[in-house]
mmCIF file of C-alpha atoms in Angstrom:
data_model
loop_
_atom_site.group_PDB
_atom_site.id
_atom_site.type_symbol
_atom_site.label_atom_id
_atom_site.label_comp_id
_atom_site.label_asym_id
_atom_site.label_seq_id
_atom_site.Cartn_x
_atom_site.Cartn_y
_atom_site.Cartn_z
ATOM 1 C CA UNK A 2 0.000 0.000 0.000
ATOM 2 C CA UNK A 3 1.101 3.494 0.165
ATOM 3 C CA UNK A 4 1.428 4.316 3.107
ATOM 4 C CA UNK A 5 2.709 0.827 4.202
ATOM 5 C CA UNK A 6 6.313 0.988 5.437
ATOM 6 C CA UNK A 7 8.862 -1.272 4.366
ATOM 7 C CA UNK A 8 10.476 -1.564 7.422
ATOM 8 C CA UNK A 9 7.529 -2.973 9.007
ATOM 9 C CA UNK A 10 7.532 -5.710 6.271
ATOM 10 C CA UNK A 11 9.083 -9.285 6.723
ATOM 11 C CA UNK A 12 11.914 -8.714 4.458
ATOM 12 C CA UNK A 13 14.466 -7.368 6.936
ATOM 13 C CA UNK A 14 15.727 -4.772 8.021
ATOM 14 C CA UNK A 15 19.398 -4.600 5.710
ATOM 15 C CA UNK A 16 16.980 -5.081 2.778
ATOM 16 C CA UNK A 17 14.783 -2.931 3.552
ATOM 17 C CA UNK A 18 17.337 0.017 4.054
ATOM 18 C CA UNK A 19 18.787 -0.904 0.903
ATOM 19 C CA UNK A 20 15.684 -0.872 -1.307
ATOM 20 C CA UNK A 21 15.139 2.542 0.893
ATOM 21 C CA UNK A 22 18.438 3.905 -0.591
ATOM 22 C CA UNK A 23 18.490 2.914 -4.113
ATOM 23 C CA UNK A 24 14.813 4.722 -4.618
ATOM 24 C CA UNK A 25 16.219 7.428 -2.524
ATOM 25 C CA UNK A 26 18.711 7.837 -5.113
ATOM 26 C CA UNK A 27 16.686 7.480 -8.095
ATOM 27 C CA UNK A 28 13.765 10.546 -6.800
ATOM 28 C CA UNK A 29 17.406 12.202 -6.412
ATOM 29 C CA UNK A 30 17.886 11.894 -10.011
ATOM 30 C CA UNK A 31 14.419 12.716 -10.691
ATOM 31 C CA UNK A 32 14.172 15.811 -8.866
ATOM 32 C CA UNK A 33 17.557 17.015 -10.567
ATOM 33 C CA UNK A 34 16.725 16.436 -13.865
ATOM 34 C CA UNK A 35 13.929 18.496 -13.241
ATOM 35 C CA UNK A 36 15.723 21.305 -11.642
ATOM 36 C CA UNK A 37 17.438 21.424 -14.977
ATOM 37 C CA UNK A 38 15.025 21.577 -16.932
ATOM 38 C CA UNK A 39 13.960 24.951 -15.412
ATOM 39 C CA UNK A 40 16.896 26.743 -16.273
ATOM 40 C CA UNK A 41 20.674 27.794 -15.683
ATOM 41 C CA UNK A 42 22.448 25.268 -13.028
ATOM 42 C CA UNK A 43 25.610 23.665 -11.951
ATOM 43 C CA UNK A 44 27.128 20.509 -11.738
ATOM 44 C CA UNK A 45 27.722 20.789 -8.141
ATOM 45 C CA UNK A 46 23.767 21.916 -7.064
ATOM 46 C CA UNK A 47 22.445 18.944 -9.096
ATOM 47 C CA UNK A 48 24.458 16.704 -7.640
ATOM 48 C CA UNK A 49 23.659 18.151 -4.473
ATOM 49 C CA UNK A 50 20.299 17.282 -4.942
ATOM 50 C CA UNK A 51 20.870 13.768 -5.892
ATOM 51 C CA UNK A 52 22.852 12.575 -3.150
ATOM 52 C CA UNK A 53 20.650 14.575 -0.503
ATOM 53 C CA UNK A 54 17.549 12.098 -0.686
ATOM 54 C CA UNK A 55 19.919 9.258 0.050
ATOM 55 C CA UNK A 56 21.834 11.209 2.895
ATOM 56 C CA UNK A 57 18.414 12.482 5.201
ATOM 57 C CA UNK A 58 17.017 8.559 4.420
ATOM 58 C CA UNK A 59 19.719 7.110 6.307
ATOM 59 C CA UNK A 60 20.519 9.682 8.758
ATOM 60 C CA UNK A 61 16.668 9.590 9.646
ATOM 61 C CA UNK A 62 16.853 6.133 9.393
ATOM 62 C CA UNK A 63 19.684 6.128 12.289
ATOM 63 C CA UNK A 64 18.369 8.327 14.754
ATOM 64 C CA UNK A 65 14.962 6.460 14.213
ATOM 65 C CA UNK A 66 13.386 6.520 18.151
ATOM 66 C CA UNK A 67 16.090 8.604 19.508
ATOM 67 C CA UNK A 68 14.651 11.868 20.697
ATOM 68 C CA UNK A 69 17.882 13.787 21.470
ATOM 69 C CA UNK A 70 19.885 12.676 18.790
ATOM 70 C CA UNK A 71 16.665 13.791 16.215
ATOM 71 C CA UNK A 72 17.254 17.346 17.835
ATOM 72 C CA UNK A 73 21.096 17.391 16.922
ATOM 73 C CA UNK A 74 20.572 16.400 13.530
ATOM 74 C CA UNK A 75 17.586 19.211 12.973
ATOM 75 C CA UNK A 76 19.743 21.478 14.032
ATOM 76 C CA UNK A 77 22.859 20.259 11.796
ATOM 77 C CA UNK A 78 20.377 21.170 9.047
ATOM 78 C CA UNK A 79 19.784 24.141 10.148
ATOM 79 C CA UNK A 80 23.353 24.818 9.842
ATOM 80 C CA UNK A 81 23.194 24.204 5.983
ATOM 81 C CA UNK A 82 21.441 27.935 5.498
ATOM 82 C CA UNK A 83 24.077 29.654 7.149
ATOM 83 C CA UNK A 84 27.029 27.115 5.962
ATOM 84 C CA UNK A 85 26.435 27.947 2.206
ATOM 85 C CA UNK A 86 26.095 30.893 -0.254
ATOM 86 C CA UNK A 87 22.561 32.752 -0.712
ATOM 87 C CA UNK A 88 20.138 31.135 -3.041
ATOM 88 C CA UNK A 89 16.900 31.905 -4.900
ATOM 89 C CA UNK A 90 13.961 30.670 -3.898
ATOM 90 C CA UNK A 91 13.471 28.488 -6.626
ATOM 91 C CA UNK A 92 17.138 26.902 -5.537
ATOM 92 C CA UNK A 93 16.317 26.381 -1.379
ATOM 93 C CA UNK A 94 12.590 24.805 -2.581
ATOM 94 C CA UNK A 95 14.412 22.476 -4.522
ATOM 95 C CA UNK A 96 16.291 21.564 -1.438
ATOM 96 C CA UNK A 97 13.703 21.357 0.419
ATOM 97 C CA UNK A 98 12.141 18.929 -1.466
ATOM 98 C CA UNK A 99 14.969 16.603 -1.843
ATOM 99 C CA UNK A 100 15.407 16.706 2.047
ATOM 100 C CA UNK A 101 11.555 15.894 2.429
ATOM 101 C CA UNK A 102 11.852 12.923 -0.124
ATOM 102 C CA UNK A 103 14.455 12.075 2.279
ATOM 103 C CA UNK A 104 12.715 11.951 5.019
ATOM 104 C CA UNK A 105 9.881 10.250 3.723
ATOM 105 C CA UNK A 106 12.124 7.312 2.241
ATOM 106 C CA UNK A 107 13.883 7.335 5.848
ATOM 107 C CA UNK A 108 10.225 5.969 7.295
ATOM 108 C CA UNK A 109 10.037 3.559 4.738
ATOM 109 C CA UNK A 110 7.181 5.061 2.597
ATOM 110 C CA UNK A 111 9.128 4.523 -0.478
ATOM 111 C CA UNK A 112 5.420 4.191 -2.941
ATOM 112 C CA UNK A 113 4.312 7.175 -1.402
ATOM 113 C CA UNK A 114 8.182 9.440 -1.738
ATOM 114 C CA UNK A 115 7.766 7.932 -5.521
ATOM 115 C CA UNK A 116 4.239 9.330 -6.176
ATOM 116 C CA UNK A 117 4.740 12.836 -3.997
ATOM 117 C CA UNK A 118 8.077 13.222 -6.141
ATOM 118 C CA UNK A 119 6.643 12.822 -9.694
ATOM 119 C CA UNK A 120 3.495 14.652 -8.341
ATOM 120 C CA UNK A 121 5.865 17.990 -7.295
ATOM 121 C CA UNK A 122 8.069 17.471 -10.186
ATOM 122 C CA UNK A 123 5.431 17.532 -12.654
ATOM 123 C CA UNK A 124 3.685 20.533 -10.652
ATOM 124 C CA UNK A 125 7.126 22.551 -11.069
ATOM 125 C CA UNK A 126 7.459 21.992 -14.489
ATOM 126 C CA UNK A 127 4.134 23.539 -15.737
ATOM 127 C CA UNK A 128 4.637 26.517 -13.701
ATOM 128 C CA UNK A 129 8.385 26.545 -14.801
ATOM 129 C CA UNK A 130 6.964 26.586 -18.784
ATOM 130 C CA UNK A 131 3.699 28.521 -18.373
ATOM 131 C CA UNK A 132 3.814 32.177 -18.350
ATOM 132 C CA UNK A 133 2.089 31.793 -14.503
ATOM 133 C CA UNK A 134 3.948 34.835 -11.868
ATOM 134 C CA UNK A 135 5.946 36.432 -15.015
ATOM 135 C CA UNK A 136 5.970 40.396 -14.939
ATOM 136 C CA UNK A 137 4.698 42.090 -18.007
ATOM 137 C CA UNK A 138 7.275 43.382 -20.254
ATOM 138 C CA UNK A 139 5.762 46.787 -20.317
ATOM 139 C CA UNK A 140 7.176 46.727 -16.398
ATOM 140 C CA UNK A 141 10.361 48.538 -16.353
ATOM 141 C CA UNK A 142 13.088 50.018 -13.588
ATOM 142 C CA UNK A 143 14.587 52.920 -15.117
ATOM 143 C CA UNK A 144 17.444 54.683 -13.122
ATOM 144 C CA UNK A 145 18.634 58.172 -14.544
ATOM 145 C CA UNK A 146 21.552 59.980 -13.021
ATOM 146 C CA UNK A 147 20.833 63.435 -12.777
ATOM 147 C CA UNK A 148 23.261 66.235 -11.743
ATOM 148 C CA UNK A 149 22.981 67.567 -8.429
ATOM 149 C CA UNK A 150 21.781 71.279 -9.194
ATOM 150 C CA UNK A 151 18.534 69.795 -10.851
ATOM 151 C CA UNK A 152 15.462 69.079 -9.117
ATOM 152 C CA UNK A 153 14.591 65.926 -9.241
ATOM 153 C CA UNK A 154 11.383 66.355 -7.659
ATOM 154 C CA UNK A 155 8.420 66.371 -11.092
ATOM 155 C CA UNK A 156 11.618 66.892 -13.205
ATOM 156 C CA UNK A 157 10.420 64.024 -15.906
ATOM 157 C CA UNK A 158 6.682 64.124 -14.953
ATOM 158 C CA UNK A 159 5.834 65.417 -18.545
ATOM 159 C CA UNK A 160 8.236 63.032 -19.956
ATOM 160 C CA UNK A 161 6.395 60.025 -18.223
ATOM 161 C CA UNK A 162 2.967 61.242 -18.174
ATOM 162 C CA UNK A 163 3.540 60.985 -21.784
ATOM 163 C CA UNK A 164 5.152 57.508 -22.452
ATOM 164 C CA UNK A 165 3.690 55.537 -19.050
ATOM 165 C CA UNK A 166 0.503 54.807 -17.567
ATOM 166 C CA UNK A 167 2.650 54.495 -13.649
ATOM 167 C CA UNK A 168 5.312 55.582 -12.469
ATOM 168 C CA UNK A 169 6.946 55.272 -8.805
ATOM 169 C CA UNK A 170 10.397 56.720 -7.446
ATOM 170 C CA UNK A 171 11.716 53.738 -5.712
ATOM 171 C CA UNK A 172 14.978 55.156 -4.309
ATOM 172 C CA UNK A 173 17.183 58.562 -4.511
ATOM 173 C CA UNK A 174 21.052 57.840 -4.284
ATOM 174 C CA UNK A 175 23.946 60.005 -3.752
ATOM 175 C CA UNK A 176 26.857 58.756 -6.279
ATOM 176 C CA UNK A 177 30.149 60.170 -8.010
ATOM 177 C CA UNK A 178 30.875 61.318 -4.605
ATOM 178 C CA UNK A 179 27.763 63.443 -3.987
ATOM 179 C CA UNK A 180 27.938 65.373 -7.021
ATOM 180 C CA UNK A 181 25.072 63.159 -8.604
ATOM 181 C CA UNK A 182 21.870 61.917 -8.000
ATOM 182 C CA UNK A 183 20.594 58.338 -9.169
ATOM 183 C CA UNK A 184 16.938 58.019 -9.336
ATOM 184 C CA UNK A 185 15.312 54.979 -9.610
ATOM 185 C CA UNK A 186 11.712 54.195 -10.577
ATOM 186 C CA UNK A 187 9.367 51.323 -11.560
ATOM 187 C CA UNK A 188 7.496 52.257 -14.577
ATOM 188 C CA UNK A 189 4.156 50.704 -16.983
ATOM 189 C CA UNK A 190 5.573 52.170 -20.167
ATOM 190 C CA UNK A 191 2.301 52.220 -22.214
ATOM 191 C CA UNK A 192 3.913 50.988 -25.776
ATOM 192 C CA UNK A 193 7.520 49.089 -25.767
ATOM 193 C CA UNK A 194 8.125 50.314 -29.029
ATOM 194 C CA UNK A 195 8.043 53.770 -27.320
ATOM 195 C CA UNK A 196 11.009 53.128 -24.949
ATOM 196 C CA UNK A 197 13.742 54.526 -27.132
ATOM 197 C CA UNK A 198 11.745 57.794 -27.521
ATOM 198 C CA UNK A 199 11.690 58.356 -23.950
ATOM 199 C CA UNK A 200 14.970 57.548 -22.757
ATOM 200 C CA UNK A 201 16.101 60.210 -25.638
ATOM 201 C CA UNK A 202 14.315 63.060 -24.036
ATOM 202 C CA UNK A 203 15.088 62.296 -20.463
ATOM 203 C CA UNK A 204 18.782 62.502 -21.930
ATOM 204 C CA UNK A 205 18.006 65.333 -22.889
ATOM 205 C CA UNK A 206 16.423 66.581 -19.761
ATOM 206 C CA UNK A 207 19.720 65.215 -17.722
ATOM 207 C CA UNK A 208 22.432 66.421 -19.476
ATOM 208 C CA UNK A 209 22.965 63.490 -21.041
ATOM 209 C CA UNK A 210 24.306 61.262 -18.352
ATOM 210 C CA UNK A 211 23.771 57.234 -17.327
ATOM 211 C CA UNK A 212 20.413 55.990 -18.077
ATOM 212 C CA UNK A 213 19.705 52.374 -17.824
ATOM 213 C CA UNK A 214 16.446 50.788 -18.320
ATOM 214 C CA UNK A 215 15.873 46.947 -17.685
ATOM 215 C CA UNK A 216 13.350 44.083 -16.748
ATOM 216 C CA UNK A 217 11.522 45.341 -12.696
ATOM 217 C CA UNK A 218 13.937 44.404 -10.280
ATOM 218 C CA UNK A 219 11.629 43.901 -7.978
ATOM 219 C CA UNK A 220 11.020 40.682 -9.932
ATOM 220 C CA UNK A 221 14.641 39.432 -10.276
ATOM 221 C CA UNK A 222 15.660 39.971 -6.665
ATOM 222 C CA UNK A 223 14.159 36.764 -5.547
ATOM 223 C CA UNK A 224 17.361 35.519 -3.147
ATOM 224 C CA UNK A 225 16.458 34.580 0.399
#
């Protein structure tokens, strides 16, 4: 069944661990190849996620009944966070997932780690091709440097009441040693095909200095 462990079965224990591992391994596999699938990755994270299935089953496995040594080993994975580089989210769910499969396998539910994994994989991978949480293109942060003898308060509000439909300043930073001001907003430009058109007149409203317009940044900065 299920949600029938294997370690409760009459095959033995040393089997049953085994058998354990091996599908450990394999939802390993599974889950990385569809981490790549997603998008940019290394060699290193998707191996990662291979051998950490295999690694929570038989630590969980070990400390099986053993209240004190359970607490150690949660927090040796708590550890992990602060033992490693930032990640996106889509990078620590990912983790996460291959630790849970771990777990699971580690209680001997290897039917029901096999079903939850294709189940999540196949989840991940329609949201991962769909257009589901992208930004629109016509959402934009522009940052113009101005100098510091111009207001920047309204100083492009004809300029954007013309070519957006919103527009919010997100930040004001000192830069070139005070001399400057960098502005940054988050913009709806109302045609895309318009964005050339008004990055040339706010160059001409700011002497001419660094503009750079991209994809919301809001969207991108995603690390936890």
């Amino acid at each position: 069944m299920l949600f029938d462990s294997i370690l409760d079965s009459s095959i033995g224990k040393v089997p049953a661990v085994l058998i354990c591992s091996v599908v450990a391994v394999i939802l390993g596999f599974i889950i990385a190849k569809c981490y790549m699938q997603t998008g940019k990755y290394t060699k290193n994270f998707v191996m990662t996620l291979v051998l950490l299935p295999p690694l929570v089953q038989v630590v969980i496995f070990a400390v099986n009944g053993n209240l004190g040594t359970s607490v150690a080993v949660l927090g040796a994975f708590g550890l992990v966070k602060f033992r490693s580089i930032p990640g996106t989210s889509k990078e620590i769910a990912t983790v996460f997932l291959s630790m849970a499969i771990g777990l699971i396998c580690g209680m001997g539910l290897v039917g029901f780690a096999s079903v939850f994994t294709v189940f999540i994989c196949a989840v991940y991978l329609i949201l991962a091709k769909s257009s589901f949480g992208e930004c629109s293109e016509f959402e934009k942060t522009l940052k113009v440097t101005i100098p510091e003898n111009l207001d920047y308060s309204g100083v492009f509000d004809d300029i954007f009441e013309k070519f957006t439909g919103k527009v919010i300043l997100n930040r004001v930073k000192t830069v070139n040693l005070g001399s400057m001001y960098e502005l940054e907003y988050a913009v709806l430009i109302n045609d895309i095909n318009s964005e050339k058109q008004m990055i040339d007149e706010i160059r001409c409203r700011n002497g001419n200095l660094s503009i750079v317009c991209c994809k919301n940044l809001e969207a991108t900065g995603e690390e936890l």
